[in-house]
Amino acid sequence: MVPEDYDVVIIGAGPSGIGAAAVLAEYPLKVLLIDENNQIGGQLWREPAHKPANRFRDSQGSDLQLDLRAAMGTKMNNLHIISPACVLGVFPEKHILLSTSDESVKEIRTRRIIFATGAREKVRPFNGWTLPGVMTLGAAQILLKYYGVLASSNILIAGAGPLIYLLSSQIIGAGGHVTAVLDRSPAITMLNTKWLTAGQLSKIGQGIVALGRLIKKRVSIKHRMQVVEVKDQGKLQEVTVGKIAPDGTIVQGSQKRYETQILAVGNGFVPNIELPQLAGCDLAYAVDMDCWIVKVDSSMETSINGIFAAGEITGIAGGDKALIEGRLAALSILKQFGKLNSKKHRIQKTALLRKRKRCQLFGTFLYRQWAIYPGEWAEIDDATIICRCEDITMGTIRDWIKKGISSASELKRATRCGMGNCQGRTCGPLIYDILAAYSIVGKQGPPPLSVRTPVKPIPLGMLSHLSS
Amino acid sequence: MAWKSVDVVVIGGGIIGTAITYFLSRQNINVILLDKSEIASGSSGACDGAVVMQTKKPGVHLKLALESHTLLNRMQDLLPVPIEYEKNGGLIVIETEDEKTAMKQFVEAQRLAGLDVELLDHKQLRALAPHLSDHLIGATYSHLDSKINPIALTLGFAMGAKQRGSEILTGTEVLDIEVEGRQVSAVVTAAGKIETRTVVNATGVYAPEIGRMLGIEIPIKPRRGQLLVTEVRPALLKPWLGSANYIAAKFNPKLAKDGAGGVSIDQTQNGNLLIGATREFVGFDKRTTVEGLKKIASRAVRILPDLKHTHLIRAFAGLRPYTPDGLPILGKVEKIKGFIMAAGHEGDGIALSAITGKLISELVLEGKTDVALDSFNLKRFSNDTT
Amino acid sequence: MRIIQSIKNASGIRIDSLQRGREIVFFVNGRSTTAHMGETVHAALIAAGYRQFRKSKTHQPRGVFCGMGVCYECLVTVNQGPVQRACVTMVEEGMEVEIDGS
C-alpha cells in the first residue's frame, strides 16, 4: 500500500470540519476532508438525501462561501473529500488508516490533523427505553428532515433542550401530531437571560417561531416531567411520566399516562472523543458538562503537536461554536505553515475567540437543562437496562457497586458493560454519571473507558484483505 | 510506625496473585493483596480463557496443568462469581503434512505424560466441527481441554478471598521492600508501610521491577499478544481451537513459518469469538496494530471461513510474562528469606492459576509443597552458585 | 398536508413535501416493499410499518434508537451477508433484508 501524502486531514465533515476546510481550501495546500457518513454535513447540516450538499449556511444565514461542487472541479482542486470513509486507526507521526466504501484501505500520511468528530445523543434511561417504539430526538429528526419520513403520525416528545421544541415544530410542520412536549427542565429556564448574553438572538427567534407553532396547535407543553416507564401495547406505547423534583426524585402521586405511537426522547449530547483519545491526545473532564472532552489551547491544538480538535469534542455548545473552532484550527495551521502572518492571524483569532466565548456560555446554559441529577439514579428501577448491547441492568450495576468496584473499567470487567457492539458509546456516559452519583469517583471524573484500534467494527474478511 | 502488620503480602492483583490470596485466605492467616491499579486490569484482563492441556510441555509443566484443571473444576462451586467454566474439549487443527508429523510426535509425548489426547482425521474433524475449512487435514483433540472466563475467575478469587477476611488494596503501588539482614521485613507503599516477613511476587510482567527492589534479577519480559473480539454469533465452535502452527511456534520456532502463521479461536459463553494472537517483543506497548490484527484476521478466516462476514468489534493486547524456557518462576528465592516468586506463566496463567495458588499457599504455610517446585525455581537462571 | 390516520396505525409516513429519488422495490423477509433511491434501510422499513428489527441478547425487541450509526441497535441482515446498521445502509433495488420481528 503506497501512502498518500496530505498537508492537512480533517476528520469529520460537520460544521467544524467544513468550517476548517473552507478556510484551508483558499490556500495552495493539499487537504483531505473525510466523513463516515454517506454524505457530508454531519448531524447539524444534513440536507435532504436526494439533494447532495454543496452549499452551507451558518445559523446567522450567511453563506459560507464554500461551494463544495467547485471543490471537486477547478476552483479548489486541492481539497479532496471522501465520504463515507471510516478511520481504522491513527498512528504516530500522523499516519491514518482509512477504509472506504469500496472496501479498500488507504494509508494516509499528513502534516496536520483536525479532529472534528462531533457529538452523539444521550438519553436518561427508564424502563422500556429499549423498546422499538422509543428513539432519540435526533433519530426522529433525521428520519423527518433527511428522509422525509415521520416516525409515526403521533409522536410524544420528552427530554430537555431546544431540540424538543424544534423537533415538535418540525413534526407539526410536516403534518404530524405531537402528543405532548414533556420538558424535564423547570419552565423558568426558558426565560433565562443567558440567551441574550450568549448573543444567540437568532436562536431566540427560532425558539419563538417553534413555540408559536406549538401554541397554535394547542400542543400540551409540560415542564418538570420525566418519563419513568414505557410499555409496548402493540401499535401503541403507554408512556408513564412523573414530576421530577430538583433532587432528582419523582414526586409521589404525580404520575400521568400518555398513549402514543413513538416516544422521541433526548437529554443532551456527548462528545465523540474516541479517535483523539486513540491518537493519544490528552482529555479533560468538563465538570460543568459532566463529560470527557479533548483538551485544547486557544489555538485549538491538542497536547500533541500538529493535532487539532474543534467543535463539540472540545465542549458541547452547538453548531456556531463548532464552526468558529473549525476556523480557528485552520487559521492556526495556516500560521504554522507560514501562510498567514502573525498579525493577521492574531486579529482573526481574537475576533473568533470572542465569539467563541459567547457560544461556550450557551453551552453551559444548555447543559443545565440536560443535566441528569445525581439523585435520579436511585429512582431508576433495578430492571432498567443500562448497557443496551449486553442487556446489563441497573440492578447488576448496583450489586457490583456494593461489592466495591472503583472505576468504569472495573465495572466493565465485572459486568460486561461497554463490551458490546457500540463499545460503550451509549452506556459509557451513563456509567460515568452513575459512578459519580454513588460517590465512587470524585468531581474530577473517572478515567474514560479505553479505546483501541479499530474504533468501529469491521468485518474480518475485509480486515484480512488489507494489502500490506 | 507501620501502617499495617500482616503475615503475608501478595503483590499483583492478576489471576496469579488473586488465586494465591484466595488459597491463603482459606487458612487462618493475615493476608493483604496489593495492586497498583485494579484487579484484572493487566494481562489477566487482556487474554482469552483457554484452559488447554494440549499446549503444555509434557513433563512437570503438563503435570501441573492437569492438577490445575482438576482444581478449576471445583472452583465453579467454591467461588462467589460465575466463572463460565465449560468443558468442551480442545482442537489443534493441522494444515500440512509437516505439521501432522510434528503433531504426531507431540501427541505421543503427551500420551506418555498422561494426557488423554487423540489424532483425528479429516472426516472425524468435519463431524466434530463442521464449520471449519475443508482444507484442514486433521486435528488433535483432547476432551480435557476447557475454557473459562478469565476476568470472572480473577474477580472470583478476589471476592472469595475478601469474603474470607483478606484485605485487597487496589491503587496501591509498592515502592520498596525493606529487609533486615537477608530477611524481608516490610513493604513500602505510597499509602504507608506494611510490616511483614513474607512477600509473594505475583506481578507478571512487572516482576523484574519488584526484584530490583531487592537486587534480584528476574528474567521475565513482556511478550505482546493482540486479540480480536468479534460480535456475538450463534454457536459456531464448541471446543477451543488452536492451529498446529501456533503451538509449534510456541516451542519450536523452526516449525513456525511466517507466511502461514498460527491462530487460536475461542467462542465465549456470551457468544463472542476471541481470536488471537501475535507474539511480539515490543516492551510494554499495549497498543493494537493494523498489521497484527490483519494477520490474525486472515488466519482465522482461513480456518473458519464463516468468519468472513463477522465483525471485529474490539481488539486489545495483553503482555505475556515470558521466560527464556517457557516455564513459570515459582518458589522461594534463596538470596532473600521470605521472598517468594510466582510469575512468568507466559500464556498459561489462567490454566495454571489454581495450582499455583494452591502450591504457593502451601509453601507459605508449611515451607514445602506437595509437588516439587525445583524445576521452576529462579535459581535455574543464575550462573553463580551462591 | 393533512395526516388522516387513526391513532392505531403505527406506520411511519412519507411526507410529500420532499422530493424523492425514484421508487424501487426491495424485500423484507421475502415480502416485496417499496422504497426510494436515496433512502436508508431504516427509513424504508419505518415507512413500511416495520418497527422491531431484531431481538437483543435476552430476546427483547429492538429497533431504531439513535438513527445515526452509533448505537448498533438497528441491525438487520442484508443480502444474506453480514449484519448491518439499517440507519447507515442505503436501500437498493432488489435488496433482501431480513429482520426478526417475532
PDB file of C-alpha atoms in Angstrom, chain B residues 125-353:
ATOM      1  CA  LEU B 125     -12.779 -33.380  12.207  1.00  0.00           C
ATOM      2  CA  ARG B 126     -15.623 -32.449   9.845  1.00  0.00           C
ATOM      3  CA  ALA B 127     -18.001 -34.413  12.037  1.00  0.00           C
ATOM      4  CA  LEU B 128     -16.850 -32.699  15.222  1.00  0.00           C
ATOM      5  CA  ALA B 129     -16.601 -29.153  13.870  1.00  0.00           C
ATOM      6  CA  PRO B 130     -18.470 -28.777  10.580  1.00  0.00           C
ATOM      7  CA  HIS B 131     -17.860 -25.028  10.234  1.00  0.00           C
ATOM      8  CA  LEU B 132     -14.138 -25.446   9.861  1.00  0.00           C
ATOM      9  CA  SER B 133     -12.459 -25.163   6.484  1.00  0.00           C
ATOM     10  CA  ASP B 134     -12.330 -28.202   4.283  1.00  0.00           C
ATOM     11  CA  HIS B 135      -8.607 -27.865   3.629  1.00  0.00           C
ATOM     12  CA  LEU B 136      -7.726 -28.970   7.181  1.00  0.00           C
ATOM     13  CA  ILE B 137      -6.252 -32.444   7.015  1.00  0.00           C
ATOM     14  CA  GLY B 138      -6.931 -33.333  10.601  1.00  0.00           C
ATOM     15  CA  ALA B 139      -6.545 -32.281  14.198  1.00  0.00           C
ATOM     16  CA  THR B 140      -5.569 -33.406  17.663  1.00  0.00           C
ATOM     17  CA  TYR B 141      -8.326 -33.454  20.213  1.00  0.00           C
ATOM     18  CA  SER B 142      -8.431 -33.695  23.988  1.00  0.00           C
ATOM     19  CA  HIS B 143     -11.640 -33.786  25.956  1.00  0.00           C
ATOM     20  CA  LEU B 144      -9.732 -32.413  28.946  1.00  0.00           C
ATOM     21  CA  ASP B 145      -9.297 -29.002  27.359  1.00  0.00           C
ATOM     22  CA  SER B 146     -11.760 -26.493  28.677  1.00  0.00           C
ATOM     23  CA  LYS B 147     -12.444 -22.801  28.873  1.00  0.00           C
ATOM     24  CA  ILE B 148     -13.295 -20.248  31.474  1.00  0.00           C
ATOM     25  CA  ASN B 149     -13.913 -16.512  31.773  1.00  0.00           C
ATOM     26  CA  PRO B 150     -10.511 -15.196  32.928  1.00  0.00           C
ATOM     27  CA  ILE B 151     -11.767 -11.881  34.295  1.00  0.00           C
ATOM     28  CA  ALA B 152     -14.590 -13.591  36.165  1.00  0.00           C
ATOM     29  CA  LEU B 153     -12.141 -16.129  37.566  1.00  0.00           C
ATOM     30  CA  THR B 154      -9.797 -13.374  38.741  1.00  0.00           C
ATOM     31  CA  LEU B 155     -12.659 -11.443  40.314  1.00  0.00           C
ATOM     32  CA  GLY B 156     -13.954 -14.700  41.775  1.00  0.00           C
ATOM     33  CA  PHE B 157     -10.654 -15.421  43.510  1.00  0.00           C
ATOM     34  CA  ALA B 158     -10.516 -11.825  44.737  1.00  0.00           C
ATOM     35  CA  MET B 159     -14.100 -11.735  46.037  1.00  0.00           C
ATOM     36  CA  GLY B 160     -13.658 -15.174  47.552  1.00  0.00           C
ATOM     37  CA  ALA B 161     -10.541 -14.029  49.350  1.00  0.00           C
ATOM     38  CA  LYS B 162     -12.245 -10.885  50.601  1.00  0.00           C
ATOM     39  CA  GLN B 163     -15.181 -12.856  51.902  1.00  0.00           C
ATOM     40  CA  ARG B 164     -12.747 -14.874  53.987  1.00  0.00           C
ATOM     41  CA  GLY B 165     -11.208 -11.804  55.520  1.00  0.00           C
ATOM     42  CA  SER B 166      -8.281 -10.987  53.250  1.00  0.00           C
ATOM     43  CA  GLU B 167      -7.688  -7.358  52.552  1.00  0.00           C
ATOM     44  CA  ILE B 168      -7.309  -6.161  48.996  1.00  0.00           C
ATOM     45  CA  LEU B 169      -5.857  -2.730  48.307  1.00  0.00           C
ATOM     46  CA  THR B 170      -6.027  -1.507  44.748  1.00  0.00           C
ATOM     47  CA  GLY B 171      -4.480   1.698  43.504  1.00  0.00           C
ATOM     48  CA  THR B 172      -1.632   0.923  45.880  1.00  0.00           C
ATOM     49  CA  GLU B 173       1.770   0.699  44.286  1.00  0.00           C
ATOM     50  CA  VAL B 174       4.674  -0.987  46.011  1.00  0.00           C
ATOM     51  CA  LEU B 175       7.578   1.430  46.160  1.00  0.00           C
ATOM     52  CA  ASP B 176      10.126  -0.641  48.014  1.00  0.00           C
ATOM     53  CA  ILE B 177      10.665  -3.818  50.004  1.00  0.00           C
ATOM     54  CA  GLU B 178      12.646  -3.480  53.204  1.00  0.00           C
ATOM     55  CA  VAL B 179      14.920  -6.134  54.602  1.00  0.00           C
ATOM     56  CA  GLU B 180      16.599  -6.740  57.945  1.00  0.00           C
ATOM     57  CA  GLY B 181      19.800  -8.507  57.027  1.00  0.00           C
ATOM     58  CA  ARG B 182      18.571 -11.029  54.468  1.00  0.00           C
ATOM     59  CA  GLN B 183      15.024 -11.270  55.799  1.00  0.00           C
ATOM     60  CA  VAL B 184      12.051  -9.412  54.363  1.00  0.00           C
ATOM     61  CA  SER B 185      10.735  -7.008  56.983  1.00  0.00           C
ATOM     62  CA  ALA B 186       8.276  -4.623  55.310  1.00  0.00           C
ATOM     63  CA  VAL B 187       6.642  -3.489  52.097  1.00  0.00           C
ATOM     64  CA  VAL B 188       6.598   0.245  51.419  1.00  0.00           C
ATOM     65  CA  THR B 189       3.665   1.718  49.569  1.00  0.00           C
ATOM     66  CA  ALA B 190       2.577   5.282  48.881  1.00  0.00           C
ATOM     67  CA  ALA B 191      -0.194   4.741  51.418  1.00  0.00           C
ATOM     68  CA  GLY B 192       2.112   3.540  54.148  1.00  0.00           C
ATOM     69  CA  LYS B 193       4.462   0.804  55.322  1.00  0.00           C
ATOM     70  CA  ILE B 194       3.220  -2.741  55.807  1.00  0.00           C
ATOM     71  CA  GLU B 195       5.206  -4.919  58.179  1.00  0.00           C
ATOM     72  CA  THR B 196       5.521  -8.478  57.009  1.00  0.00           C
ATOM     73  CA  ARG B 197       8.012 -11.320  56.814  1.00  0.00           C
ATOM     74  CA  THR B 198       6.649 -12.886  53.643  1.00  0.00           C
ATOM     75  CA  VAL B 199       6.169 -11.280  50.253  1.00  0.00           C
ATOM     76  CA  VAL B 200       4.870 -13.063  47.194  1.00  0.00           C
ATOM     77  CA  ASN B 201       5.817 -11.504  43.866  1.00  0.00           C
ATOM     78  CA  ALA B 202       2.881 -12.215  41.550  1.00  0.00           C
ATOM     79  CA  THR B 203       3.304  -9.190  39.337  1.00  0.00           C
ATOM     80  CA  GLY B 204       3.663 -10.927  35.990  1.00  0.00           C
ATOM     81  CA  VAL B 205       5.478  -8.686  33.520  1.00  0.00           C
ATOM     82  CA  TYR B 206       6.375  -6.259  36.294  1.00  0.00           C
ATOM     83  CA  ALA B 207       8.126  -8.934  38.346  1.00  0.00           C
ATOM     84  CA  PRO B 208      11.602  -7.668  37.432  1.00  0.00           C
ATOM     85  CA  GLU B 209      10.731  -4.232  38.910  1.00  0.00           C
ATOM     86  CA  ILE B 210       9.901  -5.843  42.240  1.00  0.00           C
ATOM     87  CA  GLY B 211      13.011  -7.992  42.032  1.00  0.00           C
ATOM     88  CA  ARG B 212      15.176  -4.902  41.536  1.00  0.00           C
ATOM     89  CA  MET B 213      13.980  -3.559  44.888  1.00  0.00           C
ATOM     90  CA  LEU B 214      15.872  -6.462  46.425  1.00  0.00           C
ATOM     91  CA  GLY B 215      18.748  -6.543  43.982  1.00  0.00           C
ATOM     92  CA  ILE B 216      17.436  -9.724  42.398  1.00  0.00           C
ATOM     93  CA  GLU B 217      17.439 -10.250  38.661  1.00  0.00           C
ATOM     94  CA  ILE B 218      14.299 -11.827  37.269  1.00  0.00           C
ATOM     95  CA  PRO B 219      14.413 -12.775  33.568  1.00  0.00           C
ATOM     96  CA  ILE B 220      10.798 -12.043  32.670  1.00  0.00           C
ATOM     97  CA  LYS B 221       9.996  -9.851  29.719  1.00  0.00           C
ATOM     98  CA  PRO B 222       6.702  -8.775  28.199  1.00  0.00           C
ATOM     99  CA  ARG B 223       5.617 -10.549  25.006  1.00  0.00           C
ATOM    100  CA  ARG B 224       2.635  -8.807  23.451  1.00  0.00           C
ATOM    101  CA  GLY B 225      -0.334 -10.757  22.201  1.00  0.00           C
ATOM    102  CA  GLN B 226      -3.033  -8.951  20.265  1.00  0.00           C
ATOM    103  CA  LEU B 227      -6.517 -10.410  20.482  1.00  0.00           C
ATOM    104  CA  LEU B 228      -9.612  -9.819  18.418  1.00  0.00           C
ATOM    105  CA  VAL B 229     -13.144  -9.870  19.813  1.00  0.00           C
ATOM    106  CA  THR B 230     -15.995 -10.408  17.381  1.00  0.00           C
ATOM    107  CA  GLU B 231     -19.657  -9.586  17.648  1.00  0.00           C
ATOM    108  CA  VAL B 232     -21.859 -12.222  19.232  1.00  0.00           C
ATOM    109  CA  ARG B 233     -22.552 -15.167  16.891  1.00  0.00           C
ATOM    110  CA  PRO B 234     -24.767 -18.180  17.373  1.00  0.00           C
ATOM    111  CA  ALA B 235     -22.764 -21.280  18.295  1.00  0.00           C
ATOM    112  CA  LEU B 236     -20.041 -21.775  15.697  1.00  0.00           C
ATOM    113  CA  LEU B 237     -17.362 -23.508  17.665  1.00  0.00           C
ATOM    114  CA  LYS B 238     -17.793 -25.519  20.834  1.00  0.00           C
ATOM    115  CA  PRO B 239     -14.263 -26.709  21.562  1.00  0.00           C
ATOM    116  CA  TRP B 240     -11.322 -24.327  21.944  1.00  0.00           C
ATOM    117  CA  LEU B 241      -9.349 -24.217  18.730  1.00  0.00           C
ATOM    118  CA  GLY B 242      -5.687 -23.702  18.086  1.00  0.00           C
ATOM    119  CA  SER B 243      -3.680 -24.334  14.977  1.00  0.00           C
ATOM    120  CA  ALA B 244      -0.671 -26.623  14.878  1.00  0.00           C
ATOM    121  CA  ASN B 245       1.409 -23.749  13.658  1.00  0.00           C
ATOM    122  CA  TYR B 246       0.506 -21.694  16.740  1.00  0.00           C
ATOM    123  CA  ILE B 247       1.534 -24.458  19.075  1.00  0.00           C
ATOM    124  CA  ALA B 248       4.652 -25.201  17.105  1.00  0.00           C
ATOM    125  CA  ALA B 249       5.677 -21.543  17.160  1.00  0.00           C
ATOM    126  CA  LYS B 250       5.495 -21.584  20.933  1.00  0.00           C
ATOM    127  CA  PHE B 251       8.043 -24.360  21.398  1.00  0.00           C
ATOM    128  CA  ASN B 252       9.824 -24.874  18.119  1.00  0.00           C
ATOM    129  CA  PRO B 253      10.399 -21.680  16.144  1.00  0.00           C
ATOM    130  CA  LYS B 254      11.716 -23.677  13.168  1.00  0.00           C
ATOM    131  CA  LEU B 255       8.277 -25.125  12.552  1.00  0.00           C
ATOM    132  CA  ALA B 256       6.633 -21.733  12.557  1.00  0.00           C
ATOM    133  CA  LYS B 257       6.746 -20.309   9.051  1.00  0.00           C
ATOM    134  CA  ASP B 258       5.924 -16.639   8.929  1.00  0.00           C
ATOM    135  CA  GLY B 259       3.716 -16.981   5.910  1.00  0.00           C
ATOM    136  CA  ALA B 260       1.209 -19.432   7.281  1.00  0.00           C
ATOM    137  CA  GLY B 261       1.089 -18.386  10.913  1.00  0.00           C
ATOM    138  CA  GLY B 262      -0.978 -19.811  13.709  1.00  0.00           C
ATOM    139  CA  VAL B 263      -4.185 -18.785  15.376  1.00  0.00           C
ATOM    140  CA  SER B 264      -6.404 -19.627  18.334  1.00  0.00           C
ATOM    141  CA  ILE B 265     -10.165 -19.245  18.292  1.00  0.00           C
ATOM    142  CA  ASP B 266     -12.384 -19.441  21.336  1.00  0.00           C
ATOM    143  CA  GLN B 267     -16.117 -18.799  21.467  1.00  0.00           C
ATOM    144  CA  THR B 268     -17.105 -17.476  24.874  1.00  0.00           C
ATOM    145  CA  GLN B 269     -20.259 -18.305  26.745  1.00  0.00           C
ATOM    146  CA  ASN B 270     -21.567 -14.894  25.717  1.00  0.00           C
ATOM    147  CA  GLY B 271     -21.159 -15.862  22.060  1.00  0.00           C
ATOM    148  CA  ASN B 272     -18.284 -13.580  21.069  1.00  0.00           C
ATOM    149  CA  LEU B 273     -15.283 -15.180  19.401  1.00  0.00           C
ATOM    150  CA  LEU B 274     -11.867 -14.397  20.856  1.00  0.00           C
ATOM    151  CA  ILE B 275      -9.247 -14.746  18.168  1.00  0.00           C
ATOM    152  CA  GLY B 276      -5.534 -14.454  18.663  1.00  0.00           C
ATOM    153  CA  ALA B 277      -2.757 -13.879  18.776  1.00  0.00           C
ATOM    154  CA  THR B 278       0.505 -12.200  17.949  1.00  0.00           C
ATOM    155  CA  ARG B 279       3.768 -12.803  19.746  1.00  0.00           C
ATOM    156  CA  GLU B 280       5.787  -9.609  19.742  1.00  0.00           C
ATOM    157  CA  PHE B 281       8.575  -8.211  21.843  1.00  0.00           C
ATOM    158  CA  VAL B 282       7.689  -4.527  21.928  1.00  0.00           C
ATOM    159  CA  GLY B 283       8.364  -3.630  25.519  1.00  0.00           C
ATOM    160  CA  PHE B 284       5.288  -2.523  27.431  1.00  0.00           C
ATOM    161  CA  ASP B 285       3.412  -1.219  24.402  1.00  0.00           C
ATOM    162  CA  LYS B 286      -0.195  -2.415  24.717  1.00  0.00           C
ATOM    163  CA  ARG B 287      -1.475  -0.876  21.526  1.00  0.00           C
ATOM    164  CA  THR B 288      -3.099  -2.893  18.792  1.00  0.00           C
ATOM    165  CA  THR B 289      -1.729  -2.560  15.281  1.00  0.00           C
ATOM    166  CA  VAL B 290      -3.493  -2.936  11.979  1.00  0.00           C
ATOM    167  CA  GLU B 291      -0.715  -5.268  10.799  1.00  0.00           C
ATOM    168  CA  GLY B 292      -1.192  -7.547  13.784  1.00  0.00           C
ATOM    169  CA  LEU B 293      -4.966  -7.530  13.526  1.00  0.00           C
ATOM    170  CA  LYS B 294      -4.820  -8.213   9.827  1.00  0.00           C
ATOM    171  CA  LYS B 295      -2.560 -11.232  10.337  1.00  0.00           C
ATOM    172  CA  ILE B 296      -4.865 -12.734  12.918  1.00  0.00           C
ATOM    173  CA  ALA B 297      -7.987 -11.997  10.870  1.00  0.00           C
ATOM    174  CA  SER B 298      -6.656 -13.632   7.732  1.00  0.00           C
ATOM    175  CA  ARG B 299      -5.539 -16.729   9.608  1.00  0.00           C
ATOM    176  CA  ALA B 300      -8.902 -17.024  11.326  1.00  0.00           C
ATOM    177  CA  VAL B 301     -10.849 -16.686   8.101  1.00  0.00           C
ATOM    178  CA  ARG B 302      -8.629 -19.337   6.546  1.00  0.00           C
ATOM    179  CA  ILE B 303      -9.512 -21.807   9.303  1.00  0.00           C
ATOM    180  CA  LEU B 304     -13.163 -20.803   9.786  1.00  0.00           C
ATOM    181  CA  PRO B 305     -14.395 -19.257   6.511  1.00  0.00           C
ATOM    182  CA  ASP B 306     -17.729 -18.374   8.091  1.00  0.00           C
ATOM    183  CA  LEU B 307     -15.923 -15.592   9.948  1.00  0.00           C
ATOM    184  CA  LYS B 308     -15.536 -13.570   6.750  1.00  0.00           C
ATOM    185  CA  HIS B 309     -18.706 -11.599   7.432  1.00  0.00           C
ATOM    186  CA  THR B 310     -18.325 -11.454  11.179  1.00  0.00           C
ATOM    187  CA  HIS B 311     -17.450  -8.064  12.593  1.00  0.00           C
ATOM    188  CA  LEU B 312     -14.459  -7.428  14.777  1.00  0.00           C
ATOM    189  CA  ILE B 313     -15.840  -5.133  17.461  1.00  0.00           C
ATOM    190  CA  ARG B 314     -12.844  -4.758  19.691  1.00  0.00           C
ATOM    191  CA  ALA B 315      -9.202  -5.581  19.741  1.00  0.00           C
ATOM    192  CA  PHE B 316      -6.814  -5.373  22.656  1.00  0.00           C
ATOM    193  CA  ALA B 317      -3.367  -6.539  23.572  1.00  0.00           C
ATOM    194  CA  GLY B 318      -2.062  -8.304  26.625  1.00  0.00           C
ATOM    195  CA  LEU B 319       1.520  -8.611  27.781  1.00  0.00           C
ATOM    196  CA  ARG B 320       2.509 -12.190  28.452  1.00  0.00           C
ATOM    197  CA  PRO B 321       5.193 -12.613  31.113  1.00  0.00           C
ATOM    198  CA  TYR B 322       7.743 -14.508  29.032  1.00  0.00           C
ATOM    199  CA  THR B 323      10.579 -16.556  30.474  1.00  0.00           C
ATOM    200  CA  PRO B 324      13.510 -17.973  28.487  1.00  0.00           C
ATOM    201  CA  ASP B 325      12.389 -21.596  28.931  1.00  0.00           C
ATOM    202  CA  GLY B 326       8.630 -21.169  28.814  1.00  0.00           C
ATOM    203  CA  LEU B 327       8.142 -22.295  32.413  1.00  0.00           C
ATOM    204  CA  PRO B 328       6.916 -20.048  35.231  1.00  0.00           C
ATOM    205  CA  ILE B 329       9.186 -18.931  38.069  1.00  0.00           C
ATOM    206  CA  LEU B 330       7.792 -20.348  41.291  1.00  0.00           C
ATOM    207  CA  GLY B 331       9.157 -20.813  44.757  1.00  0.00           C
ATOM    208  CA  LYS B 332      11.407 -19.351  47.408  1.00  0.00           C
ATOM    209  CA  VAL B 333      14.225 -17.095  46.381  1.00  0.00           C
ATOM    210  CA  GLU B 334      17.365 -18.178  48.180  1.00  0.00           C
ATOM    211  CA  LYS B 335      19.037 -14.809  48.408  1.00  0.00           C
ATOM    212  CA  ILE B 336      16.259 -13.210  50.445  1.00  0.00           C
ATOM    213  CA  LYS B 337      14.300 -15.016  53.144  1.00  0.00           C
ATOM    214  CA  GLY B 338      10.581 -14.541  52.883  1.00  0.00           C
ATOM    215  CA  PHE B 339      10.613 -13.545  49.201  1.00  0.00           C
ATOM    216  CA  ILE B 340       8.604 -15.921  47.041  1.00  0.00           C
ATOM    217  CA  MET B 341       8.242 -15.833  43.262  1.00  0.00           C
ATOM    218  CA  ALA B 342       5.024 -16.649  41.435  1.00  0.00           C
ATOM    219  CA  ALA B 343       5.280 -15.100  37.996  1.00  0.00           C
ATOM    220  CA  GLY B 344       6.236 -15.803  34.388  1.00  0.00           C
ATOM    221  CA  HIS B 345       3.373 -18.022  33.302  1.00  0.00           C
ATOM    222  CA  GLU B 346       3.514 -16.763  29.681  1.00  0.00           C
ATOM    223  CA  GLY B 347       0.181 -17.602  28.134  1.00  0.00           C
ATOM    224  CA  ASP B 348      -0.545 -20.323  30.681  1.00  0.00           C
ATOM    225  CA  GLY B 349      -1.525 -18.128  33.574  1.00  0.00           C
ATOM    226  CA  ILE B 350      -5.203 -18.902  33.500  1.00  0.00           C
ATOM    227  CA  ALA B 351      -4.743 -22.643  33.170  1.00  0.00           C
ATOM    228  CA  LEU B 352      -2.116 -22.797  35.916  1.00  0.00           C
ATOM    229  CA  SER B 353      -3.765 -20.293  38.238  1.00  0.00           C
TER     230      SER B 353
END
